[in-house]
PDB file of C-alpha atoms and ligand atoms in Angstrom:
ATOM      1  CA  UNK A   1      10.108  78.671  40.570  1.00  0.00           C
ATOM      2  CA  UNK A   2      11.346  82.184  41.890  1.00  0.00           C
ATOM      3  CA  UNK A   3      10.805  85.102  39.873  1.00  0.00           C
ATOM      4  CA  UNK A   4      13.480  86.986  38.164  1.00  0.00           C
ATOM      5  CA  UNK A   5      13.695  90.670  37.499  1.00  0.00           C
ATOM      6  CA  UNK A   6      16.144  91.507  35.279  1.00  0.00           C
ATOM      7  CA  UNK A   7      17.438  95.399  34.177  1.00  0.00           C
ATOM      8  CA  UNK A   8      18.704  95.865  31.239  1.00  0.00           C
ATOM      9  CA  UNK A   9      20.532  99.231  30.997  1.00  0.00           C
ATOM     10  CA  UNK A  10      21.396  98.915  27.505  1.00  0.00           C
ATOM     11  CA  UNK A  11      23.780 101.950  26.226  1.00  0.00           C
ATOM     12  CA  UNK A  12      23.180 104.019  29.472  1.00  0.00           C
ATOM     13  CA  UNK A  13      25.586 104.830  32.514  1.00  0.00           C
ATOM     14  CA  UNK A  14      29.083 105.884  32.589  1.00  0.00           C
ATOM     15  CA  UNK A  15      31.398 104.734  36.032  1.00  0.00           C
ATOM     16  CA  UNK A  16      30.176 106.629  38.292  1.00  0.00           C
ATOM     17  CA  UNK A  17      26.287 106.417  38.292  1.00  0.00           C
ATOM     18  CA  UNK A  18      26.681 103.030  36.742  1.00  0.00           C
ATOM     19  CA  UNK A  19      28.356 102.104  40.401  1.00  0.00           C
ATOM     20  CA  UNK A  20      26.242 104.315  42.425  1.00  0.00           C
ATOM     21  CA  UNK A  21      23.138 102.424  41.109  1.00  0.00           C
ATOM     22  CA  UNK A  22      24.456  98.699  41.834  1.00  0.00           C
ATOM     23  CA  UNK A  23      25.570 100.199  45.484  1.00  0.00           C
ATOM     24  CA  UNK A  24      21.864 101.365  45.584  1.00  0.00           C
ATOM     25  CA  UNK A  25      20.464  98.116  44.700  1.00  0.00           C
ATOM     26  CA  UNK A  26      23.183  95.576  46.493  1.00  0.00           C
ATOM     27  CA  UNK A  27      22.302  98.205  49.650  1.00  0.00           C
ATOM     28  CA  UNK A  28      18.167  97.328  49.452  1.00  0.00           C
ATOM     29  CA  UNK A  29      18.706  93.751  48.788  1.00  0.00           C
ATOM     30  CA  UNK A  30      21.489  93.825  52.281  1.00  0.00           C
ATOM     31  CA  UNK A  31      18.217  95.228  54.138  1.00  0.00           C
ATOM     32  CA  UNK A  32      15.563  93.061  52.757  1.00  0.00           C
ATOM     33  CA  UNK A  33      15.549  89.476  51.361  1.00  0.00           C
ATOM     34  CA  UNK A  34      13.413  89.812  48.113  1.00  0.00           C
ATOM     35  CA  UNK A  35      11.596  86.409  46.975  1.00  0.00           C
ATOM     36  CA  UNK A  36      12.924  86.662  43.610  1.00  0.00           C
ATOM     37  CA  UNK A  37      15.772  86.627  41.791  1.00  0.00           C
ATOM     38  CA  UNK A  38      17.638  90.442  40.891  1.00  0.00           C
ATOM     39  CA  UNK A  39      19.779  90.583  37.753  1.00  0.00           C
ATOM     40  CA  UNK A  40      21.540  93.845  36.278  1.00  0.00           C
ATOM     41  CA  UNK A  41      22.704  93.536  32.794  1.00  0.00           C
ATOM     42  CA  UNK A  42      24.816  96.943  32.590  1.00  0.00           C
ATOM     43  CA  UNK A  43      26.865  98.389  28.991  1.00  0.00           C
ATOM     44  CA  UNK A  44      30.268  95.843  28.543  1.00  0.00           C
ATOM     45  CA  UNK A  45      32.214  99.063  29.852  1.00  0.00           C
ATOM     46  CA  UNK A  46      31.116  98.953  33.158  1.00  0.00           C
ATOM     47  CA  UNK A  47      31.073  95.058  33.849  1.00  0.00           C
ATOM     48  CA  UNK A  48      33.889  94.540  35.564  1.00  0.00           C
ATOM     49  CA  UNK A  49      32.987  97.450  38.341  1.00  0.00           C
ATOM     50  CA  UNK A  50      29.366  96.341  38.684  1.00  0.00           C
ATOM     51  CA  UNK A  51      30.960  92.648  39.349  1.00  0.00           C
ATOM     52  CA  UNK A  52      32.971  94.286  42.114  1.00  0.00           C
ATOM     53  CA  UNK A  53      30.072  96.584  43.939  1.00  0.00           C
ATOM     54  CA  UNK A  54      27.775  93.577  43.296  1.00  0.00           C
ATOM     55  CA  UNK A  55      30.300  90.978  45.386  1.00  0.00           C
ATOM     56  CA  UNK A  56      29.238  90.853  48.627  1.00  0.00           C
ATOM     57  CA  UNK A  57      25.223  91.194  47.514  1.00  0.00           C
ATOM     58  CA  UNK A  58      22.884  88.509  46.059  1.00  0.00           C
ATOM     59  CA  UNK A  59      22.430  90.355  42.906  1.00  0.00           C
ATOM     60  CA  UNK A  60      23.290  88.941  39.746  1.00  0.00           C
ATOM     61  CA  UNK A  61      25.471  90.378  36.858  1.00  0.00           C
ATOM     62  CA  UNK A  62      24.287  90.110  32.987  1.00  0.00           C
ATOM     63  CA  UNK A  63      25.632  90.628  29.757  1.00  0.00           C
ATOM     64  CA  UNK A  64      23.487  92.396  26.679  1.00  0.00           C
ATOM     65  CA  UNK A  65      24.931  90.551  23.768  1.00  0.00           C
ATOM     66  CA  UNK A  66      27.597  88.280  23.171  1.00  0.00           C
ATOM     67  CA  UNK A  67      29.302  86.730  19.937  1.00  0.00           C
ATOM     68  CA  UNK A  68      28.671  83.487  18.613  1.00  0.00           C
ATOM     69  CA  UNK A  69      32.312  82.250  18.568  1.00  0.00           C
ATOM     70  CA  UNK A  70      34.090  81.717  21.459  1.00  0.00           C
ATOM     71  CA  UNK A  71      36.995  83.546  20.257  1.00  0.00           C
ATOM     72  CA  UNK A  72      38.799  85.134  17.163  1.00  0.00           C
ATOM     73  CA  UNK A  73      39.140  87.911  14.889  1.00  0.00           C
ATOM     74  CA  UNK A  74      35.207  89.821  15.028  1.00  0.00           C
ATOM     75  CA  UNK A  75      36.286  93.297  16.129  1.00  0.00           C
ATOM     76  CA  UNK A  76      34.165  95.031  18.935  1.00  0.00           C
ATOM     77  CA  UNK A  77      32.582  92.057  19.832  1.00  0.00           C
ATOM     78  CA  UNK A  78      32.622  90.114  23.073  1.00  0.00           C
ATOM     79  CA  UNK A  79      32.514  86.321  23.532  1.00  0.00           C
ATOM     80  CA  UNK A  80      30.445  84.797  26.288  1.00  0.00           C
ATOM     81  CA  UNK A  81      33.324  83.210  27.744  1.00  0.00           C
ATOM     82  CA  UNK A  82      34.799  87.144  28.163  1.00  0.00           C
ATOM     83  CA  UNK A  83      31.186  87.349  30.045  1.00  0.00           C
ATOM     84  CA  UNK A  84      31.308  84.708  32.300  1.00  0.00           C
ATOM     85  CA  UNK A  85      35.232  85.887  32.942  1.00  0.00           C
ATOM     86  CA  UNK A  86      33.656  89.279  34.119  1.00  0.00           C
ATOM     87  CA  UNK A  87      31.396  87.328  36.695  1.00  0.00           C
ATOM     88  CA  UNK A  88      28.035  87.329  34.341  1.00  0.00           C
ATOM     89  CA  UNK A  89      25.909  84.553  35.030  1.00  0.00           C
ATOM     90  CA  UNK A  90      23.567  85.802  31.990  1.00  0.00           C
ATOM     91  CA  UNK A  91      23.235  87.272  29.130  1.00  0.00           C
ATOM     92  CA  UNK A  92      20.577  88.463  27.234  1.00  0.00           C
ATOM     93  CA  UNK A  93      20.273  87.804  23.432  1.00  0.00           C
ATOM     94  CA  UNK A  94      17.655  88.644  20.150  1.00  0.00           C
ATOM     95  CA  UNK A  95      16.744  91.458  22.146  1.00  0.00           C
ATOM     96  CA  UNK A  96      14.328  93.781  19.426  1.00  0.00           C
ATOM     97  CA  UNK A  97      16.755  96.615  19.194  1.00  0.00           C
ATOM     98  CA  UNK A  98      19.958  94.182  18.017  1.00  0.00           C
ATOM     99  CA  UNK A  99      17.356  92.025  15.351  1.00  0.00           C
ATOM    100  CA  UNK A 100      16.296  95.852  14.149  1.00  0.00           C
ATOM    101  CA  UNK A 101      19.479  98.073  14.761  1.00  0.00           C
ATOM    102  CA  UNK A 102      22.587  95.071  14.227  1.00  0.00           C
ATOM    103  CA  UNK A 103      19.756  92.751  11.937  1.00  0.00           C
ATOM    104  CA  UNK A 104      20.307  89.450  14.286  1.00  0.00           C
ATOM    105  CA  UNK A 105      18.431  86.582  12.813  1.00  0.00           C
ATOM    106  CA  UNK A 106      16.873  83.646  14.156  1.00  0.00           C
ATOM    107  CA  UNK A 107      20.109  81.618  12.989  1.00  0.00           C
ATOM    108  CA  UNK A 108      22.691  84.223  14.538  1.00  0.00           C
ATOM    109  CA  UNK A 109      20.750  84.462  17.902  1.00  0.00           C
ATOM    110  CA  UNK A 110      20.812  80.448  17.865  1.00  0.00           C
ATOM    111  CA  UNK A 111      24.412  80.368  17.163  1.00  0.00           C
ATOM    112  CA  UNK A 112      24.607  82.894  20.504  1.00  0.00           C
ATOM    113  CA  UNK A 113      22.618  80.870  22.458  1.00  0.00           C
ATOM    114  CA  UNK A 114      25.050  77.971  21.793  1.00  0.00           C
ATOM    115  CA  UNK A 115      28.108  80.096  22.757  1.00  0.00           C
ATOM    116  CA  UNK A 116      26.340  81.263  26.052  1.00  0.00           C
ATOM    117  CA  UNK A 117      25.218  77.547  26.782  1.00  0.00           C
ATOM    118  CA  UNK A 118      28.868  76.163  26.209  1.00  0.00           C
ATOM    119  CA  UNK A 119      30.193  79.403  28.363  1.00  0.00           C
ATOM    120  CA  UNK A 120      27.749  78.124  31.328  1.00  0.00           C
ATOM    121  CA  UNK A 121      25.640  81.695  31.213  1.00  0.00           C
ATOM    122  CA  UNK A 122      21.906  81.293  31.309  1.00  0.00           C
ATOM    123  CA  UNK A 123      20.347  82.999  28.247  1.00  0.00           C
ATOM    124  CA  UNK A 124      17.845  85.425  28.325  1.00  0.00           C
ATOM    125  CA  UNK A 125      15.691  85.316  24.854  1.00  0.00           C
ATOM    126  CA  UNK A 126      13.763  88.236  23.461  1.00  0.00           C
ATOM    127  CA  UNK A 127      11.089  87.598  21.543  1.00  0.00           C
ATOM    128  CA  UNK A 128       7.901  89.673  20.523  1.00  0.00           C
ATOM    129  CA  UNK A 129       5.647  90.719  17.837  1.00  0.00           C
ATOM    130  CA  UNK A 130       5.626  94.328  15.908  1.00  0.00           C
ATOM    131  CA  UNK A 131       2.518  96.550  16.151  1.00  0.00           C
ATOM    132  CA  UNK A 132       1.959  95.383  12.325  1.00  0.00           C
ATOM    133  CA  UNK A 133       2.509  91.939  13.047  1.00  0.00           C
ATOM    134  CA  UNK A 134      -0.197  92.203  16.257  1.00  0.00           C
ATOM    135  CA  UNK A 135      -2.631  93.980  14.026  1.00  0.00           C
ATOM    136  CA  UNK A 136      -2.211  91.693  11.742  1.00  0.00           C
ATOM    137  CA  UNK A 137      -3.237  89.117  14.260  1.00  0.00           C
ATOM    138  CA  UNK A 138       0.086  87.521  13.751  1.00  0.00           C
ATOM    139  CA  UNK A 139       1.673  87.563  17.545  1.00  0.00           C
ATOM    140  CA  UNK A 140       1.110  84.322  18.446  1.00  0.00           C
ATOM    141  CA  UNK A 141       2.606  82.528  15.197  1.00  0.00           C
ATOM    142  CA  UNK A 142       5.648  85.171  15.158  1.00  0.00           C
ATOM    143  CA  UNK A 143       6.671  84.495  18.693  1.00  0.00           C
ATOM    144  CA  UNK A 144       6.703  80.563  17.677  1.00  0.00           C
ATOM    145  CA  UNK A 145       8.554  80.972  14.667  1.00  0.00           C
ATOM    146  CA  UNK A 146      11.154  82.773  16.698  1.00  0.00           C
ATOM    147  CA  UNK A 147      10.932  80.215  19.249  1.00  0.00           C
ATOM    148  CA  UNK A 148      11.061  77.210  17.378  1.00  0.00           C
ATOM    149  CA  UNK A 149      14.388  78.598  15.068  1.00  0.00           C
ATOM    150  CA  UNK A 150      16.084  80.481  18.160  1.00  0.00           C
ATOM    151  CA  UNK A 151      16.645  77.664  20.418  1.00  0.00           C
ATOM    152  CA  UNK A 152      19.093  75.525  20.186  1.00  0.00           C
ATOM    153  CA  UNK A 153      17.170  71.939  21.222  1.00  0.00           C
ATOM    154  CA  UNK A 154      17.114  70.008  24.629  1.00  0.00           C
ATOM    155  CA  UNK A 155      18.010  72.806  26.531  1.00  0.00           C
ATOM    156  CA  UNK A 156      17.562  72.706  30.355  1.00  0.00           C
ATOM    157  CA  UNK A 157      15.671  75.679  32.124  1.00  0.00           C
ATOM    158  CA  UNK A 158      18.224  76.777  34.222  1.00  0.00           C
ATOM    159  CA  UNK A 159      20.460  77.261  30.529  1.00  0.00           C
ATOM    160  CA  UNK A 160      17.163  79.392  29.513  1.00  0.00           C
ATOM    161  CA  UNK A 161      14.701  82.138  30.171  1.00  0.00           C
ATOM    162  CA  UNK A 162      12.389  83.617  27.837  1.00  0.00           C
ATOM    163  CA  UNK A 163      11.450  87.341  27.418  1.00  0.00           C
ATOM    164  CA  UNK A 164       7.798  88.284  25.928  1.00  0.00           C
ATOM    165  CA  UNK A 165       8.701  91.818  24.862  1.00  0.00           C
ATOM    166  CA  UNK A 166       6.192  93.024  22.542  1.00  0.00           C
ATOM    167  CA  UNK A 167       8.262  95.544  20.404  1.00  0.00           C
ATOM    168  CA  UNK A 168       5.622  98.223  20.503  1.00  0.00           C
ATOM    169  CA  UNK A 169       5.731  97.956  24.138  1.00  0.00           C
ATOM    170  CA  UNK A 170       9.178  99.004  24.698  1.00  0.00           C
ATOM    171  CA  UNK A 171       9.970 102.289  25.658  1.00  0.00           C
ATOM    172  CA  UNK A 172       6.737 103.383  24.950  1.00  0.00           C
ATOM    173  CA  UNK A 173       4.749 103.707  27.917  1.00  0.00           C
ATOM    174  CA  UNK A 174       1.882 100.964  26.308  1.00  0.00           C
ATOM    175  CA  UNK A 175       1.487  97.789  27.543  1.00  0.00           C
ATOM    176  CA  UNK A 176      -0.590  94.839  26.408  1.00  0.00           C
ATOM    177  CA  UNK A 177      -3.567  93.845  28.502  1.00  0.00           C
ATOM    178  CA  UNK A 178      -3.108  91.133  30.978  1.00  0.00           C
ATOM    179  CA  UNK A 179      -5.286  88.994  28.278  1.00  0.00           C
ATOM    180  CA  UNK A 180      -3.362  89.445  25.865  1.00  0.00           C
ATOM    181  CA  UNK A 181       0.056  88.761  27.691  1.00  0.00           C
ATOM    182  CA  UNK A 182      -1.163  85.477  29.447  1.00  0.00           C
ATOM    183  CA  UNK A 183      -2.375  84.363  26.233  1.00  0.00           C
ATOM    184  CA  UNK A 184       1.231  84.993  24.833  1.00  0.00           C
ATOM    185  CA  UNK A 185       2.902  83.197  27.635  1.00  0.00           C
ATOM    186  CA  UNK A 186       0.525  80.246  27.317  1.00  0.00           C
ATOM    187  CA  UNK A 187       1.150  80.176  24.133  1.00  0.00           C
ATOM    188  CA  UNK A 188       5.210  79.811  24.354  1.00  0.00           C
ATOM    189  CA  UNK A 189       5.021  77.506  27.401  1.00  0.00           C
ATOM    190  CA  UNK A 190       3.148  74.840  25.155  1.00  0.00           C
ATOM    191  CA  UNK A 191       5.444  76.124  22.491  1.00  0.00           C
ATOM    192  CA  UNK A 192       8.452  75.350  24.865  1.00  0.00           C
ATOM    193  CA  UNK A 193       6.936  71.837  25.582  1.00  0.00           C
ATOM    194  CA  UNK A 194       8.920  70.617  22.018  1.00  0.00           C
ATOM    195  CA  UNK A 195      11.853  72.381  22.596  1.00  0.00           C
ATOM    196  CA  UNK A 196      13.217  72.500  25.830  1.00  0.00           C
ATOM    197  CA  UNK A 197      13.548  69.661  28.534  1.00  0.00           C
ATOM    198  CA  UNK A 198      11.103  70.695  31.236  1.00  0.00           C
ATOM    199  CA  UNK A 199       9.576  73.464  30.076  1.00  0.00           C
ATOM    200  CA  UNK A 200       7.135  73.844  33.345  1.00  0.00           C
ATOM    201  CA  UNK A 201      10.668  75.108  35.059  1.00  0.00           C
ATOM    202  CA  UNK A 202      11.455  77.965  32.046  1.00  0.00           C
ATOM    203  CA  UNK A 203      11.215  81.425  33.094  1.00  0.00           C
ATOM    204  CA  UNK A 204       8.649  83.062  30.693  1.00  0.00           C
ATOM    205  CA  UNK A 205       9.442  87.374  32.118  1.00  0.00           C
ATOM    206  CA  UNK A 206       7.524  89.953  30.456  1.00  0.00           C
ATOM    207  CA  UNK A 207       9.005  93.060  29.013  1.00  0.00           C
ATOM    208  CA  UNK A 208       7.842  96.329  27.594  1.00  0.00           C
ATOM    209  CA  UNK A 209       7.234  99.406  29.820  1.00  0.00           C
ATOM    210  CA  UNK A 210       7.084  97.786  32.977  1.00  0.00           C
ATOM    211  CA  UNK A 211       6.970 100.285  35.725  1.00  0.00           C
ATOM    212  CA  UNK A 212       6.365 100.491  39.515  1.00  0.00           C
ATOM    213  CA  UNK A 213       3.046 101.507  38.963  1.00  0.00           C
ATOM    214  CA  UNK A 214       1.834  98.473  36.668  1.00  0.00           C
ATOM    215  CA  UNK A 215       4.303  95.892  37.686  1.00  0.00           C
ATOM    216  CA  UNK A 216       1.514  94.316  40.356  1.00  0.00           C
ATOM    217  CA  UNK A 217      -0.762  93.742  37.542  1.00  0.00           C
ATOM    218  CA  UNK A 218       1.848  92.382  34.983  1.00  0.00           C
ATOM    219  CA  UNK A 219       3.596  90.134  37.349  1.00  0.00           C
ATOM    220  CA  UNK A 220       0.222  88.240  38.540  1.00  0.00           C
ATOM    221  CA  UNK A 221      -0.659  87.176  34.993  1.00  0.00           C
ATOM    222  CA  UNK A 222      -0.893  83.296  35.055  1.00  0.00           C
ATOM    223  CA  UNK A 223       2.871  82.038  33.228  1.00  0.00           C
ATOM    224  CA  UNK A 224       4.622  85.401  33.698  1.00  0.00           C
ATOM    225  CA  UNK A 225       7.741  84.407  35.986  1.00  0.00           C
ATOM    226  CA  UNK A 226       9.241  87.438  36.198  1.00  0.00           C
ATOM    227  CA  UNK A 227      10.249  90.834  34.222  1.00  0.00           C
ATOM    228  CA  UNK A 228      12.767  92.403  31.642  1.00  0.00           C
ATOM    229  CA  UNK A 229      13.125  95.962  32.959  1.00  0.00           C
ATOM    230  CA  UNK A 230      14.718  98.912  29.803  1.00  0.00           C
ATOM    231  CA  UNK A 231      13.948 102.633  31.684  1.00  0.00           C
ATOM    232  CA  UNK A 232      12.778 101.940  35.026  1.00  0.00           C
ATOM    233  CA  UNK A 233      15.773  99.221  36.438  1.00  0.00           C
ATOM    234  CA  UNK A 234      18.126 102.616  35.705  1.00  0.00           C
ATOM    235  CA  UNK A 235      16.457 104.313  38.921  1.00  0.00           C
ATOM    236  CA  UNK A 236      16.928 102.376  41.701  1.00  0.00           C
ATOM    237  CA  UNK A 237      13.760 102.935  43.462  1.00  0.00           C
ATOM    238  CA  UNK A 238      11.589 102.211  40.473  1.00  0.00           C
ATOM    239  CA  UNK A 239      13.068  98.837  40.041  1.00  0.00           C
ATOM    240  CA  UNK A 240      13.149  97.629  43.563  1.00  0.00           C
ATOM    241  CA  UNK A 241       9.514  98.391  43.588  1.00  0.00           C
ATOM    242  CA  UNK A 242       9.309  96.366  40.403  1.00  0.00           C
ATOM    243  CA  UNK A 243      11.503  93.882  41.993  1.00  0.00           C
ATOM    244  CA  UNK A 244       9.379  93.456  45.034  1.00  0.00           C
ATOM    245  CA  UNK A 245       6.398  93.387  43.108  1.00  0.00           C
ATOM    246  CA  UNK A 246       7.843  90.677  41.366  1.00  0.00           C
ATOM    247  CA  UNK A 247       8.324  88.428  44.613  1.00  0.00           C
TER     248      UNK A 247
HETATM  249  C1  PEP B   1      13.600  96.418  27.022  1.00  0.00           C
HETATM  250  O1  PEP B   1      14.103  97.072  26.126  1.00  0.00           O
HETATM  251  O2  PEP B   1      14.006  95.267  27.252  1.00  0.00           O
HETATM  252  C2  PEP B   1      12.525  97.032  27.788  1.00  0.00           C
HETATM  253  C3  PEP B   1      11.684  96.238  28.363  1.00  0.00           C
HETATM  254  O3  PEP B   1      12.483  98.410  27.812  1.00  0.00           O
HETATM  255  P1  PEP B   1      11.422  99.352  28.610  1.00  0.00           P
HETATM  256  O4  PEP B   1      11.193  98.720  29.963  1.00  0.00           O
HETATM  257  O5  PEP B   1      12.090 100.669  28.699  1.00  0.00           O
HETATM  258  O6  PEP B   1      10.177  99.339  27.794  1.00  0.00           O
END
């Protein structure tokens, strides 16, 4: 299975840096063949002229949210068939932010799923424990829960990845040990096992503060298949090196 890394650049970049930084990236991959799989996932805004400095390169384009319809009145939202129109062949959904900022449930992020599926965009699903919930010794029953009423059932793994994004790892600077984060991804691919159809070929990428510096000793934890990159996939440099550490 090749390793993803995905950036996720959330609600930063306006045209021109936005550009410059896919130009950066498409440039690297031109000069050397990574082993794994690159994916930006930039605002909506700046889709459409990512998709065009991203045509000739290898690089893949992502969305950050899309609606559960495929269509219809739901002001400033976008459907995943408006995605896969832009040239997205992702999209990333229940990301922490949206189920704490926009209050996506389990339900609403299934219903996405569904659109994205039917829209032929592989889904990227967030999922991750609070600092409480952790203390609590909660993480591995929370990221289950999530699992088990997020998915829609029989996907296949190339309709699916799964993020392990710890909340209080994101944008943070902390990161869970490597123990802690293969027992997490163990945990969710015998989780998967019920719930999607070969769950040995579902991407399991971690995410929270993944930097170049640390990305070596995430990505060779047994069952993590890749990363979700916030902060460092907006410098170019920083998520290359993430990138190649991920191959
Ligand atoms: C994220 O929000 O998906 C993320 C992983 O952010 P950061 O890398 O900045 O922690």
């Amino acid at each position: 299975m090749r390793k993803l890394a995905a950036g996720n650049w959330k609600m930063n970049g306006l045209k021109a840096d936005g550009i410059a930084l896919a130009k950066d990236l498409a440039a690297r991959a031109a000069r050397d063949a990574l082993g794994c799989e690159l994916l930006v996932c930039p605002p909506a805004t700046l889709l459409a002229p990512i998709a065009e400095a991203l045509a000739s390169s290898s690089i893949a384009l992502g969305g950050q949210n899309c609606h559960g319809e495929p269509k219809g009145a739901h002001t400033g939202e976008i459907s995943a068939t408006m995605l896969k129109d832009a040239g997205c062949a992702y999209v990333i959904l229940g990301h922490s932010e949206r189920r704490a900022e926009q209050g996506e449930s389990d339900a609403v992020v299934c219903a996405k799923i569904e659109a994205a599926r039917g829209a032929g965009l592989s889904a990227i699903l967030c999922v991750g424990e609070t600092l409480a919930q952790r203390d609590a010794g909660q993480a591995l029953d929370v990221v289950a829960r999530q699992l088990e009423a997020s998915l829609p059932k029989g996907l296949d793994p190339s309709e699916i990845a799964v993020a392990y994004e710890p909340v209080w790892a994101i944008g943070t600077g902390r990161t869970p040990t490597p123990l802690q984060i293969a027992e997490v991804h163990a945990h969710i691919r015998t989780c998967l096992g019920g719930l999607v159809r070969d769950p040995g070929n579902t991407r399991i990428l971690y995410g929270g503060s993944v930097k170049p510096d640390n990305a070596q000793a995430l990505m060779s934890v047994a069952n993590v298949d890749g990363a979700l990159v916030g902060g460092a996939s907006l410098v170019a440099a920083d998520f290359w090196a993430i990138a190649k550490a991920c191959a």
